[in-house]
Coordinates of C-alpha atoms in Angstrom, one line a residue:
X30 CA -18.6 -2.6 -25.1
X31 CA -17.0 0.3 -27.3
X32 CA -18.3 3.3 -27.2
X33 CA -15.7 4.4 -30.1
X34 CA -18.6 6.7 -32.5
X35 CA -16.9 6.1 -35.8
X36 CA -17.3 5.0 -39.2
X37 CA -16.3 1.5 -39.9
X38 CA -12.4 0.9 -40.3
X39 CA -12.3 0.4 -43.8
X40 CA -8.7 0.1 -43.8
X41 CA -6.3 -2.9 -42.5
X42 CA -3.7 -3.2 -39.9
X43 CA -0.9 -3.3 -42.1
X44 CA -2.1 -0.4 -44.1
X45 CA -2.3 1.6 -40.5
X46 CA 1.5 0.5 -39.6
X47 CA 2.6 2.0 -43.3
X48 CA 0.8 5.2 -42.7
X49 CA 2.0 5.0 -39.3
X50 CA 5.7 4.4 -40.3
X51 CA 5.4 7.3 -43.0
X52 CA 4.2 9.7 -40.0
X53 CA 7.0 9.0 -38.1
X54 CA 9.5 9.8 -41.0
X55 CA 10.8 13.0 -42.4
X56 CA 11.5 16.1 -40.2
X57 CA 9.2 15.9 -37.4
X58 CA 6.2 14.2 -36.8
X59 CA 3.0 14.3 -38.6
X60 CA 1.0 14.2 -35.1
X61 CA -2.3 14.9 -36.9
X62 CA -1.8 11.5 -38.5
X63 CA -1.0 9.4 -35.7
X64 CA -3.9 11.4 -33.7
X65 CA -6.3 10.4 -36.5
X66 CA -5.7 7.1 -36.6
X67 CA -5.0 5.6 -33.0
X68 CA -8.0 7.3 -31.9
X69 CA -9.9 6.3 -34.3
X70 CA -8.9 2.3 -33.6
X71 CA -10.8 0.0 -31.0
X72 CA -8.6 -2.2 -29.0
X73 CA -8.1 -5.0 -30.7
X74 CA -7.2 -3.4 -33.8
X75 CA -4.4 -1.2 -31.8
X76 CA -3.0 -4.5 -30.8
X77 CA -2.7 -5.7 -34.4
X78 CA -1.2 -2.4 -35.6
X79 CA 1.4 -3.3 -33.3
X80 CA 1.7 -6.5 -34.1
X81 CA 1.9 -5.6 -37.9
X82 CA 4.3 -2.7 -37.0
X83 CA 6.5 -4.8 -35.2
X84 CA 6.6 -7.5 -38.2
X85 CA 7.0 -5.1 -40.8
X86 CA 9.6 -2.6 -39.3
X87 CA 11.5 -4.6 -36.6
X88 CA 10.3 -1.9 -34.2
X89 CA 8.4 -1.4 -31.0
X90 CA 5.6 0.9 -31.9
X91 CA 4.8 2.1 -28.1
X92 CA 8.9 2.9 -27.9
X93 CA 8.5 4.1 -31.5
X94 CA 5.8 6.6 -30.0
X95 CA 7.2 7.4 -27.1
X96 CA 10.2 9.2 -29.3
X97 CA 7.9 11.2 -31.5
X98 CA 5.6 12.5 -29.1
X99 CA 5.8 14.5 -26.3
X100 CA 4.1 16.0 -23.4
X101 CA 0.3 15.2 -22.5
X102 CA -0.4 14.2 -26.3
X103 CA 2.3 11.1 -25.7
X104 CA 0.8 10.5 -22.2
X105 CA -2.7 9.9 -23.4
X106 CA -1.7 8.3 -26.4
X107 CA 1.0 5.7 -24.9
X108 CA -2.3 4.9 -22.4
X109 CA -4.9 4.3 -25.2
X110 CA -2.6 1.7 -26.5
X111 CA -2.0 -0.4 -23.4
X112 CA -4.7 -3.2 -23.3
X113 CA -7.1 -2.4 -20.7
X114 CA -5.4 -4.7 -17.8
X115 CA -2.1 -3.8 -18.5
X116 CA -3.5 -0.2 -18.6
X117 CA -4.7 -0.1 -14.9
X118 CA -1.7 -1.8 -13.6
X119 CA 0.4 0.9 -15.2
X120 CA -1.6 4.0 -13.6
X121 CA -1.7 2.2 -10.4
X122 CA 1.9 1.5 -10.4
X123 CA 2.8 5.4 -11.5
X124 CA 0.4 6.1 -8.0
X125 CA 2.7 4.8 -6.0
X126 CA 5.7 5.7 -7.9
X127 CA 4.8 9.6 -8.2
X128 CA 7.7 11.2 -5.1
X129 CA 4.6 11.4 -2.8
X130 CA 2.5 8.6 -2.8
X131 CA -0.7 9.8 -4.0
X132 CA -3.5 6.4 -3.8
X133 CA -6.4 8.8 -5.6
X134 CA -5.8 7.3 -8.7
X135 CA -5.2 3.7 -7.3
X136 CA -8.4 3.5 -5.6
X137 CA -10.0 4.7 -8.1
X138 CA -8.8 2.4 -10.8
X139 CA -9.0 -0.8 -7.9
X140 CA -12.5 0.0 -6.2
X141 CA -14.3 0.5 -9.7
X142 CA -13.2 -2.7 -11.2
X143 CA -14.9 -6.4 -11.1
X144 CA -13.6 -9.0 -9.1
X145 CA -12.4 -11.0 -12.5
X146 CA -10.7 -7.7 -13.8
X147 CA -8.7 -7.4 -10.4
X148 CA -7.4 -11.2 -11.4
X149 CA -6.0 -9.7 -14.7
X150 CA -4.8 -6.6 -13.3
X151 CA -2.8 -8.4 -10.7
X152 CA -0.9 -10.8 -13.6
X153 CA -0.4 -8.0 -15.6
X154 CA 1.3 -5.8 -12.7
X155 CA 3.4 -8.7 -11.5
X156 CA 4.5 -9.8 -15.3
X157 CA 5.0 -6.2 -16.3
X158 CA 6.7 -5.3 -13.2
X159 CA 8.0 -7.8 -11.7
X160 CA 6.3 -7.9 -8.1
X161 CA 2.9 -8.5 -6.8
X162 CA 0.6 -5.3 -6.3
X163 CA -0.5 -6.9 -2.6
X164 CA 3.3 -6.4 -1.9
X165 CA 3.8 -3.1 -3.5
X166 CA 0.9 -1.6 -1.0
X167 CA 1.9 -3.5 1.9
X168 CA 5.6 -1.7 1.6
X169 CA 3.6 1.5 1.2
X170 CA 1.0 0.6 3.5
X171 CA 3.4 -0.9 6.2
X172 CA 7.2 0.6 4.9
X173 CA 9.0 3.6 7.2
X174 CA 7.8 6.3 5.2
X175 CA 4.8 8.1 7.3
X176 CA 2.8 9.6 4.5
X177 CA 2.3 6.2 3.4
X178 CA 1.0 4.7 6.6
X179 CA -2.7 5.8 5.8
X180 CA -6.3 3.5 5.7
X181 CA -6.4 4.2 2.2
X182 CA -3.6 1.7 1.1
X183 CA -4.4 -0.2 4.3
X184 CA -8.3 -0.7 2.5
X185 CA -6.7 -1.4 -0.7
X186 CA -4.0 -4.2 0.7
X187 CA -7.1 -6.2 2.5
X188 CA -9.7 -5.7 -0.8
X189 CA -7.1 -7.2 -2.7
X190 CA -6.0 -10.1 -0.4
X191 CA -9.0 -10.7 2.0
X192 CA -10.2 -13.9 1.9
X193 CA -13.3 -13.7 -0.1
X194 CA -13.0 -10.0 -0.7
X195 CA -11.7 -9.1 -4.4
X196 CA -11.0 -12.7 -6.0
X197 CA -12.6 -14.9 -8.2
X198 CA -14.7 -16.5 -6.2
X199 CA -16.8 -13.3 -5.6
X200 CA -20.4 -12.8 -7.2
X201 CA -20.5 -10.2 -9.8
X202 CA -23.9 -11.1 -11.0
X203 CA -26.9 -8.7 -10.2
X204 CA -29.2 -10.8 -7.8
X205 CA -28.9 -9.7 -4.3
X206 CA -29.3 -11.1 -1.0
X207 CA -31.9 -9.6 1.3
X208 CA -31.8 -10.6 4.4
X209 CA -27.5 -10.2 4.0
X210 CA -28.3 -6.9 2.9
X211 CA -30.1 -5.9 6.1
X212 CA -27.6 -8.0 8.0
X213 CA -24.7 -5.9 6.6
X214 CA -26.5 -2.2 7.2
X215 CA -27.5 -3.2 10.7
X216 CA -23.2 -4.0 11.2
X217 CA -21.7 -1.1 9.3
X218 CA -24.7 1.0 11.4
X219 CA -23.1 -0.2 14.7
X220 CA -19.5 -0.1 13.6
X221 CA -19.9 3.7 12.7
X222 CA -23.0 5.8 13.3
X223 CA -24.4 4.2 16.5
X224 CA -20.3 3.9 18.3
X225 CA -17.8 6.6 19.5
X226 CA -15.3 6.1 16.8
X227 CA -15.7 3.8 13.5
X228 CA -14.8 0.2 13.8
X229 CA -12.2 0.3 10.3
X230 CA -12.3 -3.2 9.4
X231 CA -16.3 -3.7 9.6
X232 CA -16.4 -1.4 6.8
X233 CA -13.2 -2.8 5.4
X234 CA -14.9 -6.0 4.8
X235 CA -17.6 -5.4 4.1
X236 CA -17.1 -2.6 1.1
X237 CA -14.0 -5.3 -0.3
X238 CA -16.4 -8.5 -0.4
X239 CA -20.0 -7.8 -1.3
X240 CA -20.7 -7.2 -5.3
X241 CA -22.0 -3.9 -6.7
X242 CA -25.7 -5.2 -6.6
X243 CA -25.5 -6.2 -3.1
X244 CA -23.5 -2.8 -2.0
X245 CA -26.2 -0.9 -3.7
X246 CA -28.8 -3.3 -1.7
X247 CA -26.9 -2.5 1.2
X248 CA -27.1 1.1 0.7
X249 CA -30.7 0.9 0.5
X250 CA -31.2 -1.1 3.6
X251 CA -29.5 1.2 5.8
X252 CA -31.8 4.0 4.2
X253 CA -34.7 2.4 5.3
X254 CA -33.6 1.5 8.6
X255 CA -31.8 4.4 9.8
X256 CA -33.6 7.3 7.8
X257 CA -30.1 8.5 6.3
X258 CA -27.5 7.1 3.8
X259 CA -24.8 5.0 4.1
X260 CA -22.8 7.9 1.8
X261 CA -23.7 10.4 4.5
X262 CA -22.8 8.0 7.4
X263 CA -19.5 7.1 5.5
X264 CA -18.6 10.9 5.1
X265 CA -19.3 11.9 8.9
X266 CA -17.3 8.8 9.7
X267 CA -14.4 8.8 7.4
X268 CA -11.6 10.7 6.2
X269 CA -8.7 11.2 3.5
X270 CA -8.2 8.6 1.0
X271 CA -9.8 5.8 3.5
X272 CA -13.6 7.8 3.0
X273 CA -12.6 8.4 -0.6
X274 CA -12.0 4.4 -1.5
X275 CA -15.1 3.5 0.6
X276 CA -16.9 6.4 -1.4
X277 CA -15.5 5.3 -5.0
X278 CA -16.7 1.6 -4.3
X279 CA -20.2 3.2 -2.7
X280 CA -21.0 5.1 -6.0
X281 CA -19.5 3.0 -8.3
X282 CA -21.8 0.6 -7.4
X283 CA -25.1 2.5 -7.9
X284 CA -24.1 4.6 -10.7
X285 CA -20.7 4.4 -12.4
X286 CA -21.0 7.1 -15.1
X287 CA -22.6 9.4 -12.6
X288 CA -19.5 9.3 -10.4
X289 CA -16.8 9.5 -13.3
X290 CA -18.8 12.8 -14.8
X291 CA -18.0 14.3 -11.3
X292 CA -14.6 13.6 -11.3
X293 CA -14.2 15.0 -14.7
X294 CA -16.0 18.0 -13.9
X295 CA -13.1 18.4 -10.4
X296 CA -10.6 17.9 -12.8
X297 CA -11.5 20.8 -15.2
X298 CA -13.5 23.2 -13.0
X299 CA -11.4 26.5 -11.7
X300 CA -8.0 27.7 -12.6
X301 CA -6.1 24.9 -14.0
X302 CA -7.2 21.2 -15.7
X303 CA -5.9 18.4 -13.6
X304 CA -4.9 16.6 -17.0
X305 CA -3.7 13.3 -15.4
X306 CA -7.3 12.6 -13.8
X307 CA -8.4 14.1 -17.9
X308 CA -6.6 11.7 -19.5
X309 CA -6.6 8.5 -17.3
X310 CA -10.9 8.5 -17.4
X311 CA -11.6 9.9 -20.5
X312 CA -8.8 6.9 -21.8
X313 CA -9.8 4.1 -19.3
X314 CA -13.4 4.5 -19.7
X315 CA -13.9 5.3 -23.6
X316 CA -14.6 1.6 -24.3
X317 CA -16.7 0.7 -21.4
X318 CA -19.6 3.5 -20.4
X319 CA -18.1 7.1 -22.3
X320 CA -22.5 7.8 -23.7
X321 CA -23.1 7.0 -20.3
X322 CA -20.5 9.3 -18.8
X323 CA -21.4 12.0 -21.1
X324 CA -25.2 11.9 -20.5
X325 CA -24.5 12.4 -17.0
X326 CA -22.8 14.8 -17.4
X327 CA -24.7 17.2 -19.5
X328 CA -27.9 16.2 -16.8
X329 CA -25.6 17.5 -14.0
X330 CA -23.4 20.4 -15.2
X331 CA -26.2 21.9 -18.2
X332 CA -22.8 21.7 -20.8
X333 CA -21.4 19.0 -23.1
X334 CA -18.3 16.5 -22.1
X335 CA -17.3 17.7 -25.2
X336 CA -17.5 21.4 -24.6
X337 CA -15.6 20.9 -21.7
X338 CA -13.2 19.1 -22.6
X339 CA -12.4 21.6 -25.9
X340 CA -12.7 24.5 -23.7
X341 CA -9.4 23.1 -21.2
X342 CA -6.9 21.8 -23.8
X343 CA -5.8 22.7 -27.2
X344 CA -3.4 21.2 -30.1
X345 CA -3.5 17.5 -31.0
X346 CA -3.9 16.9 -27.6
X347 CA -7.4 18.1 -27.6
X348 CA -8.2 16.7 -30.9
X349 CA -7.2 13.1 -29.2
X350 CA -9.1 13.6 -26.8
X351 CA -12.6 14.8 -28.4
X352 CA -11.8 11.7 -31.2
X353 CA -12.0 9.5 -28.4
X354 CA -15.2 11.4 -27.1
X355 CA -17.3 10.8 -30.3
X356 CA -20.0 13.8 -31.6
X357 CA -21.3 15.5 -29.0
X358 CA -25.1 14.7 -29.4

């Protein structure tokens, strides 16, 4: 659902292409315009200004924006007008493409998503580039180069391929399984917290084929029976990016908008503003749980998204991003 707090669009595709075309013309580019109205537009009316673009003006709008803008303004904005499956499958693919593969990003964007969004992630990455994502992290995952040889990409290659794990044919709905539940705390219990060293692939399969309702179900069951939480016991027996995609599917199963307010507040807190992590939530999650996100995050940190937000960028770049925000209250 959109979280986009605007007025209705009043005005039509078309009309948006021409005042986008007119933007683009001249000396320069009239940034404030483009800003204004992209962000401003919910999906499927960005995929009919490109449509109409294209029609009217024998031109690619994304290439078209790509030449006018610049910096982190053009990296959020080229984001925002990816449809959200081809979206993913772009940040994931930049992960793995970055020098130093860094699977942060990929984890996150693969261990937050439903089984049935995984299906469309996996066409889009293979029609947009030309390869299957399960091979792309098994060269990573399996290739010569060492920083790559780490459980993180390991997890993510089995969530992706496992039988049962992340396909179709797992349950997404919010009924839960009981006695499973007690099953799976009493196996991830022995696997980590009971033996010397952590049995990998327990976990693996486990975290990769249960839904978010039975995770959470899971996570409460192993509260009850062991008097501490599976978070804590995943932490003390974990590490790196491994504990981190175990951790991302953990939370994002109990409380999504909670765990993407915290990695906003990394990003931004101390010197510096990690604006790739900025930009890739605040882009990816604007149409699915933003009030959510930003409720959370006033509860936890005492200061507004938005506040945040204006107080680590500036230019058209912040305006972008607080027009995606909404109002603050």
């Amino acid at each position: 659902m959109s979280t986009l707090s605007v007025p209705p669009v009043l005005t039509s595709p078309r009309d948006d292409a021409i005042q986008l075309y007119r933007a683009f013309k001249g000396l320069g580019c009239d940034t404030a315009a483009v800003v204004n109205i992209l962000s401003h537009r919910d999906v499927t009316q960005r995929s009919f200004i490109q449509h109409e673009y294209k029609t009217m003006y024998s031109e690619d709008l994304l290439k078209r924006l790509k030449s006018e803008l610049s910096g982190k303004l053009e990296t959020a904005v080229l984001l925002w007008m990816l449809d959200p499956a081809e979206r993913d499958a772009t940040v994931i693919k930049q992960a793995f493409s970055s020098g130093v593969t860094n699977p942060y990003a990929a984890t996150e964007v693969i261990c937050s998503r439903t089984p049935s969004q995984i299906q469309l992630i996996k066409q889009n990455y293979h029609s947009k580039f030309g390869v299957l994502l399960e091979q792309d992290i098994a060269v990573l995952t399996y290739g010569d180069h060492k920083e790559s040889k780490c459980l993180a990409l390991d997890f993510l290659y089995w969530s992706l391929s496992y039988s049962g794990g992340f396909s179709t044919h797992r349950y997404e709905g919010p009924e839960v399984d009981r006695e499973m539940a007690l099953k799976d705390a009493k196996t991830l219990f022995k696997a980590g917290e009971k033996k010397l060293g952590t049995d990998e692939k327990k976990f693996i399969r486990i975290f990769s084929e249960r839904s978010r309702a039975q995770l959470a179900a899971i996570s409460s069951a192993y509260h009850d029976m062991y008097g501490g939480s599976l978070k804590k016991a995943v932490k003390s027996e974990t590490s790196g990016e491994f504990e981190h995609g175990l951790l991302t599917i953990l939370k994002c199963s109990q409380n999504p908008a909670k765990y993407f307010a915290k990695v906003l507040h990394q990003a931004m807190k101390g010197l510096g503003t990690n604006d790739t992590t900025v930009i890739r939530v605040i882009v990816m999650r604007t149409e699915i749980d933003m009030h959510y996100i930003k409720a959370e995050y006033l509860r936890k940190y005492k200061k507004s998204l938005n506040n945040a937000v204006h107080s680590e960028t500036s230019g058209q770049y912040q305006n972008f991003l607080l027009s995606l925000l909404g109002p603050s209250h």
